[in-house]
Every structure is written in structure tokens, then in C-alpha cells.
mmCIF file of C-alpha atoms in Angstrom:
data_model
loop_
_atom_site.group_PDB
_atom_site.id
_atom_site.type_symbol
_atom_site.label_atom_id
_atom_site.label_comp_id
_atom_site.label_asym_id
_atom_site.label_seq_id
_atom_site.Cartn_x
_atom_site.Cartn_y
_atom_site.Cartn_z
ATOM 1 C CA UNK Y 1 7.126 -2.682 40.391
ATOM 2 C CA UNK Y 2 4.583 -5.266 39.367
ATOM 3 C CA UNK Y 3 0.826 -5.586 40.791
ATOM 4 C CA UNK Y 4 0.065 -8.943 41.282
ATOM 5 C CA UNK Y 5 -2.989 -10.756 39.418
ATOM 6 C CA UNK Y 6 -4.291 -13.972 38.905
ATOM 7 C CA UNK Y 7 -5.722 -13.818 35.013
ATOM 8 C CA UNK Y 8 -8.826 -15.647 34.453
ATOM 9 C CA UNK Y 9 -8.190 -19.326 32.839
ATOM 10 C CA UNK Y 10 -5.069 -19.547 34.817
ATOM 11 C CA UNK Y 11 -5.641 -23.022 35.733
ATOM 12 C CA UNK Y 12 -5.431 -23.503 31.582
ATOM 13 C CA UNK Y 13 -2.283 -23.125 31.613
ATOM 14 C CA UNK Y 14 1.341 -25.329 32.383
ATOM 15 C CA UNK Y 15 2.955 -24.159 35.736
ATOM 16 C CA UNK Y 16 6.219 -23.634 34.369
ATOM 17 C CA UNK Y 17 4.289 -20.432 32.415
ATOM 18 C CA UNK Y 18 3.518 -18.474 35.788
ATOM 19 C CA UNK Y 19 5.461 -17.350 38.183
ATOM 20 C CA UNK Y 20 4.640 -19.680 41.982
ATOM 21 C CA UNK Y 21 3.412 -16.905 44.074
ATOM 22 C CA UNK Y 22 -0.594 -17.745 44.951
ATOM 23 C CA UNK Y 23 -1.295 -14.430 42.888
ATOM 24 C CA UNK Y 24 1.419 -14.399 40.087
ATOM 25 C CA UNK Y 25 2.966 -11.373 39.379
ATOM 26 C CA UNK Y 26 3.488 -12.386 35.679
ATOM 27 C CA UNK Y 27 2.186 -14.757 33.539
ATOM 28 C CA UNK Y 28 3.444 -16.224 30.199
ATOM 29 C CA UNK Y 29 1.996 -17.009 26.751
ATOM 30 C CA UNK Y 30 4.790 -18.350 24.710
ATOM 31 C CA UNK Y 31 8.530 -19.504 24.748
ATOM 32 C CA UNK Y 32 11.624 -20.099 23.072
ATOM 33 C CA UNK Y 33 13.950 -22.689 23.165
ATOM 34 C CA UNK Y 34 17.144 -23.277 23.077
ATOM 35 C CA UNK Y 35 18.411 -25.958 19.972
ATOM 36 C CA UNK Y 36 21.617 -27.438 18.253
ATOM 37 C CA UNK Y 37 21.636 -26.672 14.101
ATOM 38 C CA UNK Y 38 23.400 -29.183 12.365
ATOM 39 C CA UNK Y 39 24.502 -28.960 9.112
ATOM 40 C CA UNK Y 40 24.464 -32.551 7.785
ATOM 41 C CA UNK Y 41 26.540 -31.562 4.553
ATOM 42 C CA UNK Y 42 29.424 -29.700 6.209
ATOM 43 C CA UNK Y 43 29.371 -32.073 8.960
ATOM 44 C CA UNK Y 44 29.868 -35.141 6.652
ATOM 45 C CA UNK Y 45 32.610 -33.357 4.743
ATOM 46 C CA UNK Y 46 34.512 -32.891 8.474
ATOM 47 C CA UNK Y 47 33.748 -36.570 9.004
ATOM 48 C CA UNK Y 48 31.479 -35.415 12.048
ATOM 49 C CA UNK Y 49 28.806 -37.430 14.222
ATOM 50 C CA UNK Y 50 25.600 -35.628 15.034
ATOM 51 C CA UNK Y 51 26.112 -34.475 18.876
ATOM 52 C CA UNK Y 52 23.698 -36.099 21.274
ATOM 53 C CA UNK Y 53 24.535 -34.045 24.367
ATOM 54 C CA UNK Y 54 25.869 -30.321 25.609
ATOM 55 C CA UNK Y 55 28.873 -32.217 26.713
ATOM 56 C CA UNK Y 56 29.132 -33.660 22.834
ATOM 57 C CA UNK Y 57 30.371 -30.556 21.736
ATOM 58 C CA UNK Y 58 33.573 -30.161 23.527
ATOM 59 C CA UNK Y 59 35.076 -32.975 22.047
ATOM 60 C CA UNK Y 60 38.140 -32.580 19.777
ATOM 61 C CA UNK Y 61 36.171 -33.767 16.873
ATOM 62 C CA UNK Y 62 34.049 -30.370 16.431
ATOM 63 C CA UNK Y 63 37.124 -27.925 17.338
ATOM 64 C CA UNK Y 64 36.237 -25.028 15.112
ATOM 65 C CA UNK Y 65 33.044 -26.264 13.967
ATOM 66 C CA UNK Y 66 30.664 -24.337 16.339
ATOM 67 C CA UNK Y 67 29.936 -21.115 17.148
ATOM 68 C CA UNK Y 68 26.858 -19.487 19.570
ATOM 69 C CA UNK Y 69 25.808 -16.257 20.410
ATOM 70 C CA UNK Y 70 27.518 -13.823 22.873
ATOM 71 C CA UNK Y 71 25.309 -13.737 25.823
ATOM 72 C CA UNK Y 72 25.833 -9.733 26.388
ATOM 73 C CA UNK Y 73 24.018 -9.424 23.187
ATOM 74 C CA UNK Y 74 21.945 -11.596 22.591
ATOM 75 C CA UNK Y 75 19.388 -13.209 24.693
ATOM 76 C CA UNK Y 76 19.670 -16.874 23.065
ATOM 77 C CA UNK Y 77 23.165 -16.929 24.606
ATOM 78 C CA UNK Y 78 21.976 -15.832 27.999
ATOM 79 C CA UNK Y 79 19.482 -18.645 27.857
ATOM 80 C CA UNK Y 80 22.304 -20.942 27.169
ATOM 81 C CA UNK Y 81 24.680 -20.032 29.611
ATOM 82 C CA UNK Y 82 21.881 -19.708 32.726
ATOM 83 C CA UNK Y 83 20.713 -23.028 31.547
ATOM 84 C CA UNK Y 84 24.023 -24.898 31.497
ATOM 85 C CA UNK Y 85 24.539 -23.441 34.852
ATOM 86 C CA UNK Y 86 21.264 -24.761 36.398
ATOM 87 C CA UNK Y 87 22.033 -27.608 35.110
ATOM 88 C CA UNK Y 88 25.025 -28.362 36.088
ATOM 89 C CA UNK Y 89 26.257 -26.217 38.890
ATOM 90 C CA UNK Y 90 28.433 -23.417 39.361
ATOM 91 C CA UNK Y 91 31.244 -25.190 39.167
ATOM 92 C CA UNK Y 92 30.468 -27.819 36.028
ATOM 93 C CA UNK Y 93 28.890 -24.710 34.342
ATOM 94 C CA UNK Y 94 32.068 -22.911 34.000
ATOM 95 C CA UNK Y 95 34.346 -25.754 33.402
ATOM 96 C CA UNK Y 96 31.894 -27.072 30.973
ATOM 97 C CA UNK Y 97 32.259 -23.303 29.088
ATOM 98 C CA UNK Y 98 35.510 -23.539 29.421
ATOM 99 C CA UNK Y 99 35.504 -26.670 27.242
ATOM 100 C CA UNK Y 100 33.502 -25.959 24.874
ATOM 101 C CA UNK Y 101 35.051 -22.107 24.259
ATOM 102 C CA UNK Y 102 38.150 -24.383 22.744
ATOM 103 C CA UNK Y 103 35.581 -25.741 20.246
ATOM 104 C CA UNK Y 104 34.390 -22.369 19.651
ATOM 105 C CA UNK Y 105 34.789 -20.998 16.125
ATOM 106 C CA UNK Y 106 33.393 -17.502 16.828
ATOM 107 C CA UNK Y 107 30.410 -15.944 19.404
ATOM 108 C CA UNK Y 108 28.125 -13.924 17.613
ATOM 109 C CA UNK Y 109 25.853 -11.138 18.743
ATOM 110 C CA UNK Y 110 22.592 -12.802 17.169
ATOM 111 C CA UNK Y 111 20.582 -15.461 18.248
ATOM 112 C CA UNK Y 112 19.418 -16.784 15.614
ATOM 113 C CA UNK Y 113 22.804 -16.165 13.386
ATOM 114 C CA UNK Y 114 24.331 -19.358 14.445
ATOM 115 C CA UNK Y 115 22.007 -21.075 13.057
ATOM 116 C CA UNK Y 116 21.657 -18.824 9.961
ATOM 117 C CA UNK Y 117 25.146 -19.977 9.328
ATOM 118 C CA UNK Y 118 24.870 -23.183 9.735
ATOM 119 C CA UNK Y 119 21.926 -23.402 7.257
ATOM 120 C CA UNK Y 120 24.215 -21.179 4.652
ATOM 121 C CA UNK Y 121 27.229 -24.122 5.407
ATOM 122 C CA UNK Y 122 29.384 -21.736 6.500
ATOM 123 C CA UNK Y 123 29.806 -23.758 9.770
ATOM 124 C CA UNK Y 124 28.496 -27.664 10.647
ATOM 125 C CA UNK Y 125 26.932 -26.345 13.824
ATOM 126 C CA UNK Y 126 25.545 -23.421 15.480
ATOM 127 C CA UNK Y 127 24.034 -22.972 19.309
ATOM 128 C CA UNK Y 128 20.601 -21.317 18.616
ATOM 129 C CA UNK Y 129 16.876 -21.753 18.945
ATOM 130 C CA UNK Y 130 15.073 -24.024 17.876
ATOM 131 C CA UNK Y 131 12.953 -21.905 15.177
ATOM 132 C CA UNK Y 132 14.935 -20.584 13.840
ATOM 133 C CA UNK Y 133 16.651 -23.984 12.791
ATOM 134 C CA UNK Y 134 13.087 -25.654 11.738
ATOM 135 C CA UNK Y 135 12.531 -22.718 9.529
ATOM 136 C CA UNK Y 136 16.138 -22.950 7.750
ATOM 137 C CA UNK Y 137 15.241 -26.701 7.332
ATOM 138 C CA UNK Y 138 11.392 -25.709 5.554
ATOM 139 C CA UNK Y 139 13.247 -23.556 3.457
ATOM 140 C CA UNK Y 140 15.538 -26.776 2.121
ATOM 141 C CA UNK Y 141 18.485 -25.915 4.311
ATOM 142 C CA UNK Y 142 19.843 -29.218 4.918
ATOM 143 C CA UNK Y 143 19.556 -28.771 9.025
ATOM 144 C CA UNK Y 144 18.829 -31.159 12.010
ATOM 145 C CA UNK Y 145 17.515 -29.643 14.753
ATOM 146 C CA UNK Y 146 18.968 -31.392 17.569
ATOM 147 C CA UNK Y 147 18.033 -31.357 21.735
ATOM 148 C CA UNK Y 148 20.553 -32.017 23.783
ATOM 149 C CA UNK Y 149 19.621 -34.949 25.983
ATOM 150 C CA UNK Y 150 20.841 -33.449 29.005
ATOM 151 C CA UNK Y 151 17.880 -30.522 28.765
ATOM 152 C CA UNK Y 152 17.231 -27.520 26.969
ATOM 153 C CA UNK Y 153 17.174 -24.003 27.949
ATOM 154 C CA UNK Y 154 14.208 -21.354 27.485
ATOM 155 C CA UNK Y 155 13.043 -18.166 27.711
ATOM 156 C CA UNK Y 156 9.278 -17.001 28.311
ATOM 157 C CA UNK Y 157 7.274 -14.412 26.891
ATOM 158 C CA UNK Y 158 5.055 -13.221 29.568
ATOM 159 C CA UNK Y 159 2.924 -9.902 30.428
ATOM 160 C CA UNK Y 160 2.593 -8.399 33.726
ATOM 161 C CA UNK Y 161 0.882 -5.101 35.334
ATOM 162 C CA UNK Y 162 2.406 -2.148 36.332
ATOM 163 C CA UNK Y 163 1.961 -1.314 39.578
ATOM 164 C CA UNK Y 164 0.040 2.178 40.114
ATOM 165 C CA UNK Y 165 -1.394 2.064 36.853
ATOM 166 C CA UNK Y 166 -4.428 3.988 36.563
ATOM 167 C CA UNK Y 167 -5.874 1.498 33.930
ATOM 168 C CA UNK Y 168 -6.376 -1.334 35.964
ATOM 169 C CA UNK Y 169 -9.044 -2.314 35.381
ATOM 170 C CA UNK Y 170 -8.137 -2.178 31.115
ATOM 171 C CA UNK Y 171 -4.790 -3.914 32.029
ATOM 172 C CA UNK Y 172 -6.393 -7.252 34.145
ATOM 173 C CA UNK Y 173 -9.257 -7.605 31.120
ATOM 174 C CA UNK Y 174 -5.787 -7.653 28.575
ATOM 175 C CA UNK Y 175 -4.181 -10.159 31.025
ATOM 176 C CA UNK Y 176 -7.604 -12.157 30.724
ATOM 177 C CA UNK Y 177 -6.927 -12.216 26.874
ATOM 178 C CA UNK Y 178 -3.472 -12.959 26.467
ATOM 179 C CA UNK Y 179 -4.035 -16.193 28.120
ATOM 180 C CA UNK Y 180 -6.999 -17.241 26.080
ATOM 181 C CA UNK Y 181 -7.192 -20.567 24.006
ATOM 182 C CA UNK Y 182 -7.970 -18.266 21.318
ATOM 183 C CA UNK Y 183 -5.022 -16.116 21.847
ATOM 184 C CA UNK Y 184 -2.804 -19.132 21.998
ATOM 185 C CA UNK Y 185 -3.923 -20.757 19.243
ATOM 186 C CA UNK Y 186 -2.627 -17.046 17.454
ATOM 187 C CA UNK Y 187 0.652 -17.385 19.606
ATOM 188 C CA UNK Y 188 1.191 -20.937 18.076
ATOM 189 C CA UNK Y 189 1.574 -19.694 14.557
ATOM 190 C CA UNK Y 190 5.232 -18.571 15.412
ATOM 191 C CA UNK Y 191 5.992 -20.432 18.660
ATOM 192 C CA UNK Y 192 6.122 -24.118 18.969
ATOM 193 C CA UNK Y 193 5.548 -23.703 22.549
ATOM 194 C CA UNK Y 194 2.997 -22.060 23.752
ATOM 195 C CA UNK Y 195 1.119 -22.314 28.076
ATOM 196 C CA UNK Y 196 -2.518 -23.454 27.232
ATOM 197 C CA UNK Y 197 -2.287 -27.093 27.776
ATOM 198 C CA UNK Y 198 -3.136 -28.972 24.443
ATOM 199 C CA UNK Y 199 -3.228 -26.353 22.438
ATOM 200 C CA UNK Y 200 0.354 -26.326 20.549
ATOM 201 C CA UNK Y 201 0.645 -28.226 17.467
ATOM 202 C CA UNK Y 202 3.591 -29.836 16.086
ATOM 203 C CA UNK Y 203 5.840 -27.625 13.712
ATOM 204 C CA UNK Y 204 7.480 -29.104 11.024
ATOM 205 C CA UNK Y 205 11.162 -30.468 11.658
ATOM 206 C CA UNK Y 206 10.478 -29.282 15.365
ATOM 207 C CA UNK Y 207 11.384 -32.296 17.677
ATOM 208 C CA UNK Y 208 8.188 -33.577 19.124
ATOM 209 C CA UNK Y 209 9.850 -33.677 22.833
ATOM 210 C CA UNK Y 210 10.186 -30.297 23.395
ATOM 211 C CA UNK Y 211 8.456 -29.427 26.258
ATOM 212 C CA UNK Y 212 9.811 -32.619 28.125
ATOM 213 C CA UNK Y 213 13.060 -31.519 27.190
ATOM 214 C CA UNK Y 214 12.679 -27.897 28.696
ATOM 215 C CA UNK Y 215 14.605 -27.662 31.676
ATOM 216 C CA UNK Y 216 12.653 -26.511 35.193
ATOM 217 C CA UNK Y 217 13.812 -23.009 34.918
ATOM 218 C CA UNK Y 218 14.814 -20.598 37.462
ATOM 219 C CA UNK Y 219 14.101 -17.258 36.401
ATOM 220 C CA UNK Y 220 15.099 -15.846 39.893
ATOM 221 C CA UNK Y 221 18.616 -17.505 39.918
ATOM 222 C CA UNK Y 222 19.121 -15.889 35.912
ATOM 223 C CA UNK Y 223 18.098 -12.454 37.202
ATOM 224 C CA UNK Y 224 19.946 -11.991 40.544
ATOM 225 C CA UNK Y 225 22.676 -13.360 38.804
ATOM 226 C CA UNK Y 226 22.629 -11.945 35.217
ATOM 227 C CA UNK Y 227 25.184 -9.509 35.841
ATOM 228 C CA UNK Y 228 27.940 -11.636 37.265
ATOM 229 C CA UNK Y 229 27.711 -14.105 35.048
ATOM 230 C CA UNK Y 230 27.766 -12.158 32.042
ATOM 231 C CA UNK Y 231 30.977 -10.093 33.882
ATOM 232 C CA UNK Y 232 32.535 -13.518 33.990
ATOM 233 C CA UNK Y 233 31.624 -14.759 30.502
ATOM 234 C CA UNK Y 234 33.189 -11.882 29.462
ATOM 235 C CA UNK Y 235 36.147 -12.382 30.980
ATOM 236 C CA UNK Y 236 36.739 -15.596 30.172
ATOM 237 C CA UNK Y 237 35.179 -15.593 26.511
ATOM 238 C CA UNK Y 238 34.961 -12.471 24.818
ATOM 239 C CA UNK Y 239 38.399 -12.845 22.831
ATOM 240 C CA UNK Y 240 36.333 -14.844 19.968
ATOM 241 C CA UNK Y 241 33.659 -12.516 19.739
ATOM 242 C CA UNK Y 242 32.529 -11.226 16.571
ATOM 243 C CA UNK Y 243 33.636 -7.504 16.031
ATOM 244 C CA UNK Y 244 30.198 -5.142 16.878
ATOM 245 C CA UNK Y 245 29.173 -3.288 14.370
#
């Protein structure tokens, strides 16, 4: 499906931003990651403590105070519930879920709504990305973005060639490109995190440690395994789902 190619400047860029064959198959520019929004105002009024870890949020203290997105919609949840997996197995993955679905206000089928409602104070906290809670917080939303200590999730944005193309040669100069310090620089307008070492700046209200914080993702384990896990999300979760449009 994918022709193999090693893009000049490669060696530019962090490892976790190409895939570990000696010729990658894809390579990735930017990322996305996954974030706690925290409503100081409505948490104070519920006489809640900021959340420190993934774990945080399944006690008693925030039961109907949260809400996330649905990962069969959205893409932020998938990130979520792949990463809570890695992190901490099969089995503490689930029963984690499991204890944090009675905390669970609602799932929505938008990323970045959880946090969207959190900066309107319609709930203390929502499971989102990170972005999207800085830029509630520039806009005078009164938000902490918060990193769970235990690692976040992310999701790449990468390019790849098609293999058979008859514009190979076109496609390997636009790989060339995309990986570019000048490119990257670009990416880094709307991504905090972008491959090309020392390029990213910090973003306002972004929490400096984010790329320390990003757990080592396996992208092979959330694709051979997307569809079971989202089968079994559903089953176990779905009942507080938002109604789809």
C-alpha cells in the first residue's frame, strides 16, 4: 500500500516522528496531544482539587464533573483510550475505563468539545487536546491545561507514498519538503509539537513538558487493534453518549 522512502533531512527529525523500518514507510511533521481542561471557576464552586493523574479522575470527588469524547467518533478519544491501554495494560486499561465511566458526565462525538465546555463552565473538566484548551485559555477562558503525570497520549500527522504511483519522483521531492525546517517552522504556527528537533516554540498556556510527557507510542498495537477496542468501548460505554446528530 505504501512505497517506502527515506526523505532527505530525516536525521532532523525526533524518532518517535518516523516509523522504525531502515526506509520508513511514513514520516511525520506534527502532532497532537492529548490534555485535561480544567475549569478553575466551576471546579472551585464543586469544592474540587486540580487532578494530577489519569487515575485522579475516578475519584468520587469529580462524579459528574467530566466528560471526553466517544472514541468511534472522534479521534481525540481513540488517542485516549489506546494510550491508557499502552499504558497500563489490557487489563488496568479496562478497569481503569471502567472507573472513570462512573465519573463520566457525558461522551461526546468531538474532540475538542470537551474542552469547549469546559471553557463555557458548563462542566469543571473535559478530556481533550491540549490546543484546544491553550486557545480557550488566550481567549480569557479561565482553563488549566493539565498533563497527567502518568503520560499523555498522541496522534501524528504524517505523509506517506502511494505505492505504484506514477509521480514518484513529484511525490519523494514533496516528502523532502514536508520535513523541512522551513516547513516546520509553518507547522508550528498551529501545533505545539512539531519533528524537527529545536524547532517548536513554546505556545502560550501550553505546558512546557510536553514532549517528555508524550507517551512512546505504538501505532501498530492502535491499528491491529482499533476495531476491538472500539467494539468493546462500545459495549461497555456507549449508554452516556451524546445523541448523534
Amino acid at each position: 500500500m505504501l512505497h517506502p522512502y527515506k526523505p532527505k533531512g530525516l536525521e532532523n527529525l525526533d524518532p518517535k516522528f518516523y516509523d522504525s523500518d531502515p526506509v520508513p514507510s511514513w514520516v511525520g511533521m506534527d502532532a497532537y496531544v492529548a490534555a485535561i481542561a480544567y475549569n478553575t471557576v466551576e471546579a472551585k464552586k464543586n469544592n474540587l482539587v486540580p487532578p494530577k493523574s489519569w487515575w485522579d479522575l475516578t475519584k468520587p470527588m469529580y462524579k459528574g464533573h467530566v466528560i471526553m469524547p466517544n472514541p468511534n467518533s472522534s479521534g481525540t478519544g481513540f488517542l485516549d483510550v489506546s494510550s491508557w491501554l499502552q499504558l497500563f495494560g489490557e487489563k488496568g486499561g479496562w478497569a481503569f475505563m471502567d472507573a472513570l465511566h462512573e465519573n463520566i458526565a457525558r461522551y461526546t462525538h468531538s474532540g475538542s468539545k470537551p474542552a469547549k465546555l469546559a471553557a463555557a463552565g458548563e462542566i469543571p473538566i473535559g478530556v481533550s487536546f491540549a490546543f484546544r484548551g491553550a486557545r480557550s485559555k488566550a481567549a480569557g477562558a479561565p482553563i488549566d491545561v493539565i498533563f497527567a503525570k502518568e503520560g499523555i497520549g498522541w496522534e501524528i500527522e504524517a505523509s506517506a507514498i502511494m505505492a505504484g504511483t506514477d509521480k514518484l519522483e513529484a511525490a519523494q521531492t514533496f516528502m523532502d519538503w514536508t520535513i523541512t525546517k522551513k516547513a516546520m517552522v509553518m507547522y508550528n504556527d498551529a501545533y505545539a509539537v512539531v519533528g524537527y528537533k529545536g524547532v517548536a516554540k513554546p505556545v502560550k498556556y501550553f505546558p512546557p513538558e510536553t514532549m517528555s510527557q508524550m507517551i512512546d507510542n505504538d501505532f501498530e498495537f492502535a491499528a491491529n487493534n482499533r476495531k476491538r477496542i472500539l467494539a468493546e468501548w462500545q459495549k461497555r460505554y456507549d449508554s452516556k453518549s451524546d445523541p448523534k446528530n
